[in-house]
C-alpha cells in the first residue's frame, strides 16, 4: 500500500478514535458543571453525591481524550511534514493557542476537581467545573478554526520559496473566521453537548431499569433531558447554516452528499445507493428539498459531480453519501430517544422498553458525529487544503510505509486495550452509583 | 533574513522548553523512580498524589512548545517530528499509556501491577528519548533539499545522542527525587530515601554533563557543520548548571528537611540552564544539517512577520493567564502529603 493511503488511514483511525472521547468530555463537562451548581446551591448531600459521581465518570473519560489528543497534535509533524511546511504560517497558531488558552485551563482545574475538593472552597470547586468545561469548548474552537481553514482557506497568499511554495498569513481574523468556522463550531459543539447529555439520560434509564437510585436517576434524567432538548432544537438552524455554507463553499462536497451527478435542483433523498463506476445514483427522496434547505428555493440549481473536473472530483461518493445519510438517521434516533425521555419524565410511559431504547441514544449521537466528520473530510478530497494543496503532496517523505504499518498496528493494540479498560472502568463507576459518594451515615437509608 | 520576531520566538521556544523540562521533568522523574523508591501501597500512593494534580498541566508545556514550534518555525517542526518518527511515536505511546495508567489505576484495582508497569515505562520513554533527540540535533542531521531526514532509525542511537539521553534522564530523576523529598511526609522513610537519592543523582548528572561536554568539544564540534552560536552564553549556562548543582549538594544536606524547597529550586535552575546551553549552542540554527546549506535556521524557517506578530499577541494575553493557573494549582496543593 502506498504511504499516502496509509497516512490517511492512520489519521482517520486515530482522529475517529479520539472523537469517541471528545463528545463525552465536552458533553459530560456541561452536565458536570450543572450538577456541581445544583449541589452548591442546594447543599443537599444527594446532589453532592451525584456531582461527585459525575466527576469520577468525567475525569476518566477526559484523561483518555487528552491522551489520545496528543497523537493528533504530533501527527501533523510526524505523518504530514510537507503539509506542515506548507501551512505552518497559519495552522500552527491555533494549535499553540489551543494549548495556551484551553489545555492549561482544563488541566489545572481538572486537577482541582480530582484532588482539591477538601482544599478549596465549595464555590471555587463549582467554578472549577465550569472552567474545565469552558476550556474544553475553547479547545474545540481552536481546532475548528484550524480545520475550517483547511476546508475554506482565507486570509492568506501563497508564496514560492526556495524549498517550495507555502501559505503565508495576510489577515489573522480573516484566516481564523474564514468562511465556515462559526457555522462548523456551532454544529460541532451542539453535537458534543447532545451526546454528553444523552449519556446522562442513559445512566438514568439504567438506574430506573434496575429499580435503584430512583431519586438520583430522576435528577440525572431531568438534567440530561433539558440540555439535550435545548441543544437538539438549536441543532436544526445550526445544521442548516452548515449545509448552506457547504453548498456555497464546497459544492462538490454537497453533490457527493446527495450523490447528484448532473446539475439541477438538489434532491433530499431518504436512502439510496451510488454506483460510481456508471456515474448513477438510485434514490428515494423529495426532489429540490436540499436546494430549498440550502437556499430557500426548490429551484436553485446546484452543480452535479459530472461538472467537476478531476481536480475537484471527490471520489468515495457512495461512502460520502451513506455517511451523510447515516448521520441523519442517527439524528432521527436521537429525537426519538428525547421524545421517549419526555414521556418517561412526565410519567406517560411506564414500560421498560422505553428505558431500554434510552440506553442507546448516546451511541446514535456518537455515530452521527463520527459519520459527520467522515463526510466533512472525505468530501474535501483530493485536497488537504481546499483548492491549494493536494493530500497526495502533503505527507512525510522521511516516513516509509513500513513505519506507518508498524505504528498503525501499535495504535490498534494500545487503543483497543484502552477502550476496553475505559469501558469497564466507566461501567464500574456507573454500577457503584452515586450512592457510593454519600456520607457514610446516609448509606443504609439509600440502600433500602 | 533573520528578523527580530524570529529571534524573539527562538527565545520563547527555549523558554517553553525550560518550562517543560523544569515542570514535567520532575513528574516524569517521579514516574521512573516509582518502582524503585516506593515498595508498599502507601508510599506508592504518596508518589501518585505528589504529582497527581499537576502532571497533566506540566505536560501541556510540551504541547505548547510543539504548537509554538509549528507556528513559528514549521520546517523545524516538520523535519524533527518526521525525521525522528519512530522515536516520537515511542514518546507518544509512552505519554498515552502513562496518562491512562494514572487514571485507570483508581478504578481497575485488579490490575495494579499492569498499571504500575505502564506508568513506569510511560515515564521512562519520554524521559530518555527527549535527550536522545536533542543529542542528534546537536550533532547535525543528514537532510535532503526538502528538509527530510535521510538517515535510519538506528543511526539515531549513536553514543553521543544516547549519552545526551542519559543526561536528560538523570536530570529528570534528580528533579523527581527532589520533588519527592519536598512532598513526602516529614520524618518519613520515603523523604529520607528521596533526599539521599537527590544528592547522589545530582552527582551522576554532573558527571554525565561533563562527559557530554568533553565529547561535544572533542568529537562533535570539530566535524560539525555549524559554529557554536554563543560561546559566552553557553559557558554561562554551563556555569549556572554546575554552580546550582554544587550549591544544592553542599547547602542542602539530605537530613535537613528545611532546605527541600531550596534544593528543588536549585535543581530546577540547573535543568533550565541545560536548555540555555542548548539554545546558545545551536543559535541561530534550529536543526543543523550535515550540509550547512540545508540547515534549518531562524532566517530560512521563521514564519512571516504577520504570523509571528499574531502569535506574539496571543502569547502576551495567554502566558500571564496560564501562569495564574499555575500559581492557583501549586498554591492549592502546596505542602507535604500526609
XYZ file of C-alpha atoms in Angstrom:
786
model
C 0.000 0.000 0.000
C 1.299 3.453 -0.682
C 2.403 5.855 2.002
C -0.289 8.448 1.306
C -3.135 5.991 1.788
C -1.524 4.535 4.914
C -1.001 8.000 6.361
C -4.641 8.830 5.633
C -5.831 5.620 7.249
C -3.721 6.333 10.304
C -5.006 9.875 10.637
C -8.603 8.824 10.081
C -8.348 5.973 12.575
C -6.656 7.984 15.329
C -8.896 11.019 14.793
C -12.119 8.981 14.794
C -10.905 7.165 17.901
C -10.017 10.419 19.634
C -13.504 11.587 18.741
C -15.062 8.720 20.659
C -13.974 10.637 23.763
C -14.202 14.276 22.731
C -18.034 14.383 22.709
C -18.149 12.678 26.071
C -15.550 15.039 27.554
C -17.195 18.215 26.323
C -20.715 16.894 26.813
C -20.040 15.437 30.275
C -18.420 18.752 31.166
C -21.639 20.727 30.853
C -23.631 18.086 32.756
C -20.940 18.181 35.417
C -20.989 21.957 35.701
C -24.780 21.932 36.042
C -24.714 19.174 38.670
C -21.997 20.977 40.628
C -24.021 24.175 40.539
C -27.128 22.379 41.803
C -25.129 20.794 44.599
C -23.591 24.138 45.503
C -26.965 25.852 45.646
C -28.926 23.172 47.487
C -26.176 21.773 49.701
C -28.225 18.563 49.644
C -25.933 15.546 50.229
C -27.744 13.728 47.412
C -26.926 16.482 44.952
C -23.351 16.477 46.220
C -23.082 12.718 45.772
C -24.480 12.936 42.272
C -21.923 15.602 41.349
C -19.084 13.581 42.900
C -20.216 10.551 40.959
C -20.243 12.520 37.731
C -16.763 13.922 38.465
C -15.409 10.348 38.515
C -17.136 9.438 35.281
C -15.966 12.663 33.683
C -12.299 12.559 34.684
C -11.686 9.018 33.423
C -13.097 9.913 30.034
C -11.346 13.248 29.960
C -7.944 11.651 30.630
C -8.311 9.312 27.646
C -9.463 12.218 25.483
C -6.419 14.268 26.451
C -4.010 11.371 25.955
C -5.333 10.448 22.516
C -5.410 14.130 21.572
C -1.623 14.374 21.849
C -1.494 11.948 18.903
C -3.342 14.448 16.774
C -1.035 17.366 17.544
C 2.047 15.260 16.879
C 0.627 13.735 13.697
C 0.955 16.893 11.600
C 4.702 16.824 12.078
C 5.212 13.078 12.103
C 2.932 11.995 9.234
C 2.217 15.221 7.351
C 5.539 17.027 7.230
C 5.030 18.601 3.791
C 1.585 19.747 4.871
C 3.161 21.319 7.967
C 5.762 23.085 5.849
C 3.039 24.477 3.615
C 0.610 25.664 6.314
C 2.864 26.390 9.307
C 2.420 30.142 8.956
C -1.308 29.782 9.573
C -2.136 26.386 11.015
C 0.420 26.362 13.834
C -1.028 29.390 15.619
C -4.398 27.824 16.507
C -2.672 24.714 17.822
C -0.360 26.772 20.009
C -3.279 28.938 21.099
C -5.314 25.857 21.945
C -2.587 24.593 24.254
C -2.087 28.011 25.806
C -5.707 29.079 26.288
C -7.544 25.781 26.586
C -5.278 22.944 27.723
C -3.731 24.834 30.635
C -7.181 25.899 31.794
C -8.601 22.382 31.544
C -5.667 20.554 33.096
C -5.232 22.988 36.001
C -8.847 22.924 37.114
C -9.239 19.233 36.377
C -6.501 18.729 38.976
C -8.622 20.721 41.429
C -11.749 18.702 40.595
C -9.887 15.453 41.132
C -7.768 16.218 44.150
C -8.927 19.543 45.539
C -12.407 19.066 46.952
C -11.200 19.394 50.535
C -8.614 22.038 49.697
C -10.700 24.719 48.013
C -13.983 26.343 48.980
C -17.316 24.981 47.739
C -17.789 27.865 45.382
C -14.267 27.564 43.962
C -14.890 23.855 43.424
C -18.063 24.547 41.479
C -16.345 27.256 39.430
C -13.556 24.779 38.626
C -16.146 22.562 36.953
C -17.373 25.419 34.785
C -13.809 26.397 33.905
C -12.906 22.876 32.792
C -15.970 22.812 30.578
C -15.269 26.287 29.235
C -11.696 25.196 28.497
C -12.903 22.182 26.538
C -15.160 24.413 24.424
C -12.254 26.777 23.765
C -10.236 23.791 22.689
C -12.958 22.903 20.186
C -12.999 26.450 18.901
C -9.284 26.486 18.077
C -9.391 23.072 16.463
C -12.426 24.025 14.394
C -10.607 27.199 13.359
C -7.679 25.083 12.184
C -9.858 22.530 10.409
C -12.142 25.138 8.859
C -9.174 26.927 7.408
C -8.251 23.661 5.662
C -11.813 23.416 4.318
C -12.352 27.031 3.327
C -8.974 28.802 3.436
C -8.927 32.622 3.733
C -6.669 35.471 4.823
C -3.512 34.209 3.119
C -1.431 34.258 -0.039
C 0.745 31.522 -1.475
C 4.419 32.378 -1.882
C 7.039 30.266 -3.520
C 10.289 29.901 -1.652
C 13.473 28.007 -2.372
C 12.053 24.998 -0.518
C 8.710 25.004 -2.364
C 5.548 27.036 -2.059
C 3.865 27.871 1.214
C 0.827 29.683 2.508
C 1.580 32.997 4.186
C -0.791 34.708 6.600
C -2.063 38.116 5.487
C -5.022 38.654 7.832
C -5.306 36.800 11.127
C -9.034 37.319 11.692
C -9.954 36.506 8.104
C -7.982 33.268 8.402
C -9.450 32.412 11.816
C -13.058 33.085 10.864
C -12.627 32.136 7.174
C -15.933 31.107 5.571
C -17.006 28.292 7.798
C -15.570 28.483 11.343
C -18.680 29.835 13.062
C -21.144 27.525 11.316
C -18.988 24.494 11.924
C -18.248 25.425 15.541
C -21.962 25.667 16.389
C -22.715 22.433 14.553
C -19.913 20.512 16.271
C -20.309 21.827 19.820
C -24.057 21.254 19.867
C -23.476 17.676 18.732
C -20.950 17.162 21.535
C -23.316 18.555 24.158
C -26.183 16.387 22.930
C -24.004 13.282 23.212
C -22.917 14.054 26.769
C -26.491 14.766 27.851
C -27.662 11.512 26.261
C -25.163 9.631 28.411
C -26.785 11.222 31.453
C -30.144 10.042 30.110
C -28.758 6.535 29.502
C -27.324 6.291 33.026
C -30.631 7.482 34.456
C -32.516 4.928 32.344
C -30.197 2.210 33.605
C -30.945 3.093 37.232
C -34.676 3.182 36.534
C -34.474 -0.195 34.776
C -32.683 -1.686 37.757
C -35.179 -0.061 40.062
C -32.486 1.563 42.153
C -31.318 5.118 42.839
C -34.790 6.398 41.929
C -34.021 9.887 43.148
C -30.605 10.063 41.500
C -31.963 8.616 38.285
C -34.712 11.180 38.144
C -32.383 14.106 38.800
C -29.919 12.914 36.187
C -32.677 12.317 33.654
C -34.024 15.817 34.124
C -30.618 17.468 33.777
C -29.670 15.395 30.732
C -33.057 15.901 29.128
C -33.082 19.683 29.426
C -29.580 20.022 27.981
C -30.252 17.536 25.187
C -33.566 19.097 24.145
C -32.214 22.628 24.046
C -29.177 21.531 22.006
C -31.161 19.281 19.669
C -33.539 22.121 18.852
C -30.653 24.541 18.331
C -29.041 21.941 16.114
C -31.653 22.463 13.425
C -30.696 26.040 12.498
C -27.024 25.216 13.115
C -27.091 22.246 10.738
C -28.972 24.343 8.218
C -26.328 27.064 8.362
C -23.619 24.477 7.903
C -25.374 22.942 4.881
C -25.820 26.358 3.305
C -22.138 27.056 3.853
C -21.111 23.763 2.230
C -23.412 24.452 -0.736
C -21.714 27.771 -1.255
C -18.087 26.938 -0.472
C -17.728 23.293 -1.384
C -20.416 22.426 -3.963
C -18.539 19.247 -4.912
C -18.994 18.015 -1.355
C -22.709 18.807 -1.453
C -23.071 16.938 -4.742
C -21.385 13.889 -3.227
C -23.569 14.071 -0.096
C -26.680 13.661 -2.239
C -25.000 11.620 -4.977
C -26.037 14.175 -7.587
C -24.274 13.641 -10.931
C -25.939 16.222 -13.204
C -26.528 19.873 -12.394
C -30.068 20.812 -11.374
C -32.141 21.310 -8.219
C -30.680 19.181 -5.402
C -32.796 16.344 -4.076
C -33.122 15.359 -0.441
C -33.080 11.579 -0.525
C -34.133 9.286 2.291
C -31.965 6.431 1.142
C -30.139 5.362 -1.964
C -27.068 3.822 -3.497
C -24.343 5.416 -5.582
C -22.712 3.457 -8.381
C -19.544 5.380 -9.032
C -18.460 3.225 -11.975
C -21.515 4.098 -14.033
C -21.978 7.536 -12.517
C -25.533 6.961 -11.350
C -27.409 7.134 -8.063
C -30.616 5.312 -7.200
C -32.572 7.236 -4.571
C -35.920 7.635 -2.900
C -36.462 11.222 -1.874
C -38.022 14.618 -2.393
C -36.660 16.490 -5.419
C -35.447 20.008 -4.732
C -35.675 19.757 -0.943
C -31.930 20.107 -0.419
C -31.973 23.155 -2.710
C -34.733 24.592 -0.548
C -32.855 23.848 2.671
C -29.654 25.379 1.383
C -31.046 28.357 -0.498
C -34.727 28.815 0.313
C -35.918 27.846 -3.172
C -36.764 24.428 -4.591
C -35.464 25.510 -7.993
C -31.937 26.602 -7.133
C -29.577 24.763 -9.440
C -26.531 23.091 -7.923
C -23.750 21.544 -9.971
C -23.510 17.760 -10.186
C -20.422 15.586 -9.818
C -20.012 15.470 -13.597
C -19.498 19.228 -13.611
C -16.325 18.963 -11.591
C -13.102 18.147 -13.336
C -10.693 15.630 -11.832
C -9.290 18.434 -9.624
C -12.445 18.655 -7.542
C -13.974 15.241 -8.064
C -14.013 13.858 -4.526
C -14.181 10.124 -5.225
C -15.631 7.906 -2.482
C -19.039 9.231 -3.474
C -21.014 6.326 -2.082
C -19.095 6.480 1.198
C -19.856 10.191 1.494
C -23.482 9.659 0.517
C -24.028 6.854 3.022
C -22.103 8.613 5.816
C -24.191 11.727 5.398
C -27.410 9.736 5.475
C -26.354 7.635 8.457
C -25.694 10.925 10.259
C -29.257 11.998 9.517
C -30.752 8.639 10.590
C -28.820 8.851 13.844
C -30.152 12.329 14.458
C -33.610 10.862 13.974
C -32.917 8.246 16.628
C -31.734 10.984 18.983
C -35.058 12.782 18.532
C -36.972 9.555 19.227
C -34.959 8.993 22.408
C -35.709 12.531 23.533
C -39.435 12.087 22.937
C -39.353 8.874 24.965
C -37.411 10.654 27.708
C -40.065 13.355 27.825
C -42.815 10.743 28.125
C -40.937 8.888 30.864
C -40.298 12.122 32.758
C -43.964 13.039 32.504
C -44.921 9.564 33.686
C -46.883 8.851 30.497
C -44.807 5.802 29.598
C -44.109 3.216 32.274
C -42.871 0.312 30.157
C -39.302 -0.917 30.353
C -38.991 -0.904 26.568
C -38.730 2.880 26.518
C -35.955 2.846 29.091
C -34.109 0.186 27.097
C -34.155 2.369 23.987
C -32.984 5.347 26.029
C -29.852 3.373 26.953
C -28.565 3.759 23.407
C -29.319 7.357 22.481
C -25.740 8.443 23.130
C -24.415 5.787 20.762
C -26.584 7.125 17.958
C -25.355 10.622 18.679
C -21.729 9.473 18.750
C -22.156 7.680 15.426
C -23.774 10.768 13.923
C -20.682 12.760 14.886
C -18.219 10.207 13.545
C -20.045 9.899 10.231
C -20.423 13.659 10.033
C -16.659 14.008 10.237
C -16.257 11.378 7.532
C -18.485 13.487 5.268
C -16.515 16.627 6.068
C -13.101 15.084 5.492
C -13.805 12.673 2.622
C -15.826 15.391 0.952
C -12.867 17.721 0.558
C -10.615 15.178 -1.137
C -8.400 15.227 -3.115
C -7.446 18.406 -1.274
C -5.919 18.667 2.176
C -6.124 22.461 1.968
C -9.109 23.026 -0.269
C -8.016 24.213 -3.682
C -4.434 24.813 -2.563
C -2.610 21.656 -1.532
C -3.305 18.082 -2.584
C -3.406 15.394 0.091
C -1.009 13.379 -2.043
C 1.587 16.163 -1.785
C 1.296 16.579 1.984
C 2.845 13.529 3.628
C 6.208 12.964 5.298
C 8.694 11.716 2.737
C 11.012 10.597 5.544
C 8.390 8.128 6.773
C 8.192 4.805 4.936
C 5.103 2.588 4.531
C 6.731 0.013 6.826
C 6.976 2.570 9.642
C 3.352 3.525 9.091
C 2.224 -0.088 9.265
C 4.206 -0.678 12.475
C 2.751 2.356 14.217
C -0.728 1.627 12.889
C -0.580 -1.827 14.483
C 0.733 -0.366 17.743
C -2.084 2.162 17.763
C -4.544 -0.642 17.178
C -3.278 -2.719 20.106
C -2.967 0.171 22.537
C -6.219 1.850 21.555
C -8.274 -1.333 21.759
C -6.809 -2.032 25.182
C -7.569 1.498 26.354
C -11.135 1.307 25.094
C -11.725 -1.974 26.861
C -10.448 -0.700 30.197
C -12.166 2.663 29.829
C -15.476 0.968 29.184
C -15.020 -1.391 32.110
C -13.966 1.383 34.460
C -16.911 3.549 33.396
C -19.397 0.715 33.850
C -17.977 0.028 37.284
C -18.457 3.644 38.312
C -22.000 3.603 36.992
C -22.796 0.292 38.704
C -21.453 1.548 42.019
C -23.679 4.544 41.506
C -23.933 7.953 43.123
C -24.945 6.458 46.478
C -21.344 5.348 46.964
C -20.477 9.034 47.343
C -22.993 9.762 50.073
C -21.670 10.448 53.558
C -21.390 7.133 55.431
C -24.293 7.801 57.832
C -26.733 8.013 54.944
C -25.699 4.705 53.436
C -28.361 2.472 54.952
C -31.195 4.768 54.170
C -30.373 4.850 50.468
C -29.755 1.163 50.086
C -33.323 0.424 51.116
C 16.992 37.244 6.641
C 16.809 36.932 10.392
C 14.077 39.143 11.821
C 13.737 40.412 15.374
C 10.474 38.498 15.714
C 12.229 35.337 14.564
C 14.849 35.756 17.278
C 12.154 36.525 19.854
C 10.355 33.265 19.006
C 13.591 31.295 19.114
C 13.999 32.586 22.675
C 10.339 31.967 23.538
C 10.522 28.374 22.371
C 13.585 27.916 24.572
C 11.531 29.387 27.436
C 8.718 26.909 26.754
C 11.229 24.065 26.689
C 12.593 25.286 30.023
C 9.077 25.309 31.428
C 8.530 21.794 30.167
C 11.845 20.451 31.428
C 11.501 22.095 34.854
C 7.888 21.007 35.415
C 7.218 17.777 33.547
C 10.820 16.790 34.273
C 10.045 16.202 37.920
C 6.878 14.226 37.358
C 8.481 12.066 34.661
C 11.335 11.586 37.136
C 8.884 10.519 39.830
C 7.368 8.050 37.352
C 10.741 6.470 36.617
C 11.671 6.323 40.314
C 8.257 4.869 41.170
C 9.099 1.120 41.140
C 12.447 1.671 42.869
C 11.598 4.048 45.669
C 8.033 3.050 46.569
C 7.765 -0.550 47.667
C 4.462 -0.555 49.522
C 0.997 0.625 48.552
C 1.113 3.567 50.961
C 4.283 5.152 49.600
C 3.145 4.442 46.045
C 0.041 6.431 46.867
C 2.165 9.300 48.158
C 4.139 9.326 44.893
C 0.997 9.419 42.814
C -0.575 12.124 44.920
C 2.655 14.144 44.804
C 2.226 14.588 41.061
C -1.497 13.821 40.657
C -2.919 17.339 40.478
C -0.068 18.826 38.428
C 1.346 16.338 35.926
C -1.311 16.972 33.288
C -0.736 20.715 33.324
C 3.017 20.176 33.238
C 2.651 18.076 30.117
C 0.735 20.881 28.412
C 4.037 22.771 28.252
C 5.184 20.150 25.748
C 2.078 20.642 23.623
C 2.523 24.399 23.823
C 6.180 24.160 22.830
C 5.274 21.807 19.967
C 2.488 24.115 18.803
C 4.739 27.159 19.063
C 7.468 25.413 17.072
C 4.872 24.540 14.411
C 3.587 28.098 14.318
C 6.915 29.904 14.403
C 9.290 27.505 12.635
C 7.171 24.997 10.739
C 10.084 23.465 8.774
C 11.864 22.624 12.036
C 8.701 21.049 13.450
C 8.119 19.051 10.250
C 11.716 17.844 9.948
C 12.186 16.865 13.579
C 8.835 15.127 14.047
C 9.014 13.200 10.761
C 12.769 12.569 10.985
C 12.546 11.145 14.491
C 9.348 9.330 13.519
C 9.677 6.079 15.453
C 11.250 7.798 18.451
C 8.463 10.379 18.584
C 5.900 7.597 18.320
C 7.521 5.816 21.264
C 7.354 9.058 23.250
C 3.719 9.400 22.240
C 2.801 5.860 23.238
C 4.646 6.456 26.496
C 2.681 9.609 27.236
C -0.635 7.930 26.349
C -0.007 4.839 28.461
C 1.194 6.966 31.341
C -1.892 9.152 31.281
C -4.349 6.264 31.203
C -2.432 4.236 33.793
C -2.679 7.079 36.300
C -6.405 7.388 35.678
C -7.383 3.720 35.390
C -5.419 2.608 38.432
C -8.040 4.181 40.641
C -10.852 2.124 39.107
C -9.118 -1.063 37.974
C -7.724 -2.352 41.201
C -7.380 -5.892 39.857
C -4.553 -4.889 37.507
C -2.352 -2.820 39.788
C 0.885 -4.415 38.565
C -0.033 -3.647 34.945
C -0.807 -0.003 35.641
C 2.347 0.393 37.713
C 4.433 -1.080 34.903
C 2.804 1.164 32.288
C 3.275 4.204 34.498
C 6.983 3.392 34.770
C 7.533 2.641 31.062
C 5.377 5.562 30.013
C 7.554 7.856 32.104
C 10.864 6.292 31.091
C 10.367 6.512 27.317
C 9.898 10.300 27.122
C 12.433 10.979 29.878
C 15.107 9.125 27.923
C 14.158 9.845 24.312
C 13.880 13.635 24.526
C 17.595 13.790 25.300
C 18.442 11.343 22.503
C 16.594 13.554 20.039
C 18.378 16.677 21.285
C 21.736 14.903 21.010
C 21.058 14.068 17.375
C 20.071 17.639 16.602
C 23.277 18.928 18.196
C 25.323 16.519 16.072
C 23.564 17.697 12.919
C 21.238 15.564 10.781
C 21.564 14.249 7.246
C 18.833 16.204 5.428
C 17.856 16.500 1.783
C 16.789 19.631 -0.068
C 13.153 19.172 1.009
C 14.341 19.113 4.613
C 13.624 15.418 5.130
C 15.830 13.268 7.330
C 17.652 10.719 5.161
C 19.316 8.569 7.845
C 17.963 5.444 9.511
C 16.281 4.987 12.885
C 19.284 3.112 14.255
C 21.687 5.898 13.239
C 19.850 7.986 15.839
C 21.070 5.630 18.559
C 24.705 6.769 18.465
C 26.892 7.139 21.580
C 26.750 10.928 21.876
C 22.988 11.049 21.417
C 22.437 8.199 23.863
C 24.595 9.952 26.414
C 22.508 13.090 25.946
C 19.500 10.876 26.585
C 21.078 9.684 29.823
C 21.818 13.291 30.822
C 18.166 14.218 30.325
C 17.003 11.128 32.193
C 19.346 11.577 35.170
C 18.464 15.260 35.445
C 14.772 14.384 35.499
C 15.442 11.710 38.099
C 17.194 14.313 40.233
C 14.197 16.612 39.813
C 11.870 13.752 40.686
C 13.821 12.858 43.817
C 13.952 16.460 44.973
C 10.201 16.915 44.348
C 9.501 13.804 46.401
C 11.719 14.946 49.252
C 9.721 18.188 49.186
C 6.327 16.455 49.181
C 6.849 13.361 51.348
C 5.843 13.480 54.980
C 8.374 14.897 57.421
C 10.471 12.218 59.080
C 9.161 9.522 56.772
C 11.388 6.871 55.315
C 10.310 7.977 51.840
C 11.557 11.519 52.372
C 14.894 10.253 53.656
C 15.297 7.950 50.665
C 14.318 10.640 48.182
C 16.629 13.232 49.710
C 19.560 10.813 49.701
C 18.846 9.954 46.075
C 18.630 13.640 45.214
C 22.225 14.118 46.315
C 23.554 11.034 44.554
C 21.660 11.599 41.317
C 22.798 15.200 41.074
C 26.397 13.979 41.245
C 25.738 11.470 38.461
C 24.092 14.221 36.451
C 27.134 16.470 36.796
C 29.488 13.655 35.753
C 27.364 12.834 32.690
C 27.171 16.533 31.823
C 30.963 16.811 31.932
C 31.395 13.737 29.701
C 28.833 15.130 27.216
C 30.697 18.442 27.192
C 34.061 16.758 26.557
C 32.558 14.602 23.819
C 30.994 17.669 22.245
C 34.256 19.603 22.034
C 36.438 16.595 21.219
C 34.186 14.723 18.818
C 31.075 16.565 17.692
C 32.091 20.169 17.234
C 35.256 19.689 15.100
C 33.201 17.863 12.454
C 30.028 19.885 12.863
C 28.618 21.970 10.057
C 27.933 24.931 12.318
C 29.713 27.187 14.777
C 28.597 27.349 18.385
C 26.149 30.247 18.372
C 27.248 31.991 21.530
C 30.152 30.524 23.424
C 29.710 33.130 26.191
C 26.074 32.316 26.827
C 26.780 28.587 26.561
C 29.528 28.850 29.167
C 27.294 30.972 31.374
C 24.588 28.310 31.138
C 27.064 25.571 31.960
C 28.324 27.598 34.910
C 24.799 28.128 36.222
C 24.148 24.408 35.892
C 27.325 23.397 37.731
C 27.040 26.045 40.446
C 23.380 25.223 41.096
C 24.082 21.507 41.356
C 27.127 22.064 43.626
C 25.357 24.553 45.902
C 22.490 22.081 46.200
C 24.973 19.330 47.031
C 26.678 21.269 49.813
C 23.951 23.520 51.176
C 21.056 21.067 51.142
C 22.096 18.041 53.099
C 19.669 15.137 52.822
C 18.967 15.161 56.563
C 17.989 18.861 56.562
C 14.341 18.869 55.525
C 14.043 22.655 55.866
C 16.087 23.056 52.687
C 13.952 20.816 50.473
C 12.299 23.702 48.678
C 15.629 25.429 48.082
C 17.056 22.159 46.814
C 14.204 21.730 44.370
C 14.542 25.287 43.109
C 18.270 24.764 42.572
C 17.709 21.500 40.722
C 15.072 23.236 38.587
C 17.523 26.049 37.866
C 20.133 23.566 36.711
C 17.588 21.895 34.413
C 16.743 25.309 32.959
C 20.459 26.001 32.485
C 20.794 22.902 30.297
C 18.250 24.366 27.874
C 20.168 27.661 27.895
C 23.313 25.748 26.933
C 21.382 24.008 24.159
C 19.862 27.215 22.794
C 23.196 29.054 22.914
C 24.983 26.194 21.151
C 22.548 25.916 18.270
C 21.680 29.604 17.734
C 20.661 30.674 15.132
C 20.122 27.125 13.909
C 17.116 25.041 14.892
C 18.223 21.875 13.160
C 21.732 21.914 11.760
C 22.168 19.689 8.705
C 25.376 17.874 7.789
C 25.411 20.059 4.695
C 25.343 23.593 6.166
C 23.438 24.916 3.134
C 20.488 22.740 4.169
C 20.480 23.675 7.853
C 17.136 24.861 9.227
C 17.671 28.186 10.953
C 15.808 31.291 12.056
C 16.406 33.027 8.727
C 15.003 30.312 6.471
C 12.399 28.753 8.737
C 10.691 31.594 10.609
C 7.049 32.285 9.815
C 6.062 35.620 8.317
C 6.137 38.715 10.479
C 2.331 38.857 10.221
C 2.036 35.382 11.700
C 4.664 35.983 14.370
C 3.028 39.272 15.358
C -0.281 37.471 15.810
C 1.487 34.771 17.812
C 3.198 37.388 19.973
C -0.145 38.995 20.799
C -1.592 35.572 21.611
C 1.370 34.874 23.881
C 1.100 38.259 25.620
C -2.509 37.509 26.511
C -2.199 33.782 27.148
C 1.042 33.418 29.078
C 0.106 35.633 32.077
C -3.261 33.861 32.375
C -1.583 30.474 32.172
C 0.910 31.487 34.873
C -2.004 32.478 37.124
C -3.440 28.958 36.723
C -0.104 27.511 37.776
C 0.032 29.746 40.837
C -3.514 28.698 41.792
C -2.803 24.981 41.381
C 0.600 24.914 43.043
C -0.693 27.049 45.926
C -3.769 24.868 46.381
C -1.654 21.742 46.588
C 1.316 23.206 48.446
C 2.775 21.498 51.465
C 3.630 17.933 52.259
C 1.359 14.975 51.727
C 0.271 13.382 54.961
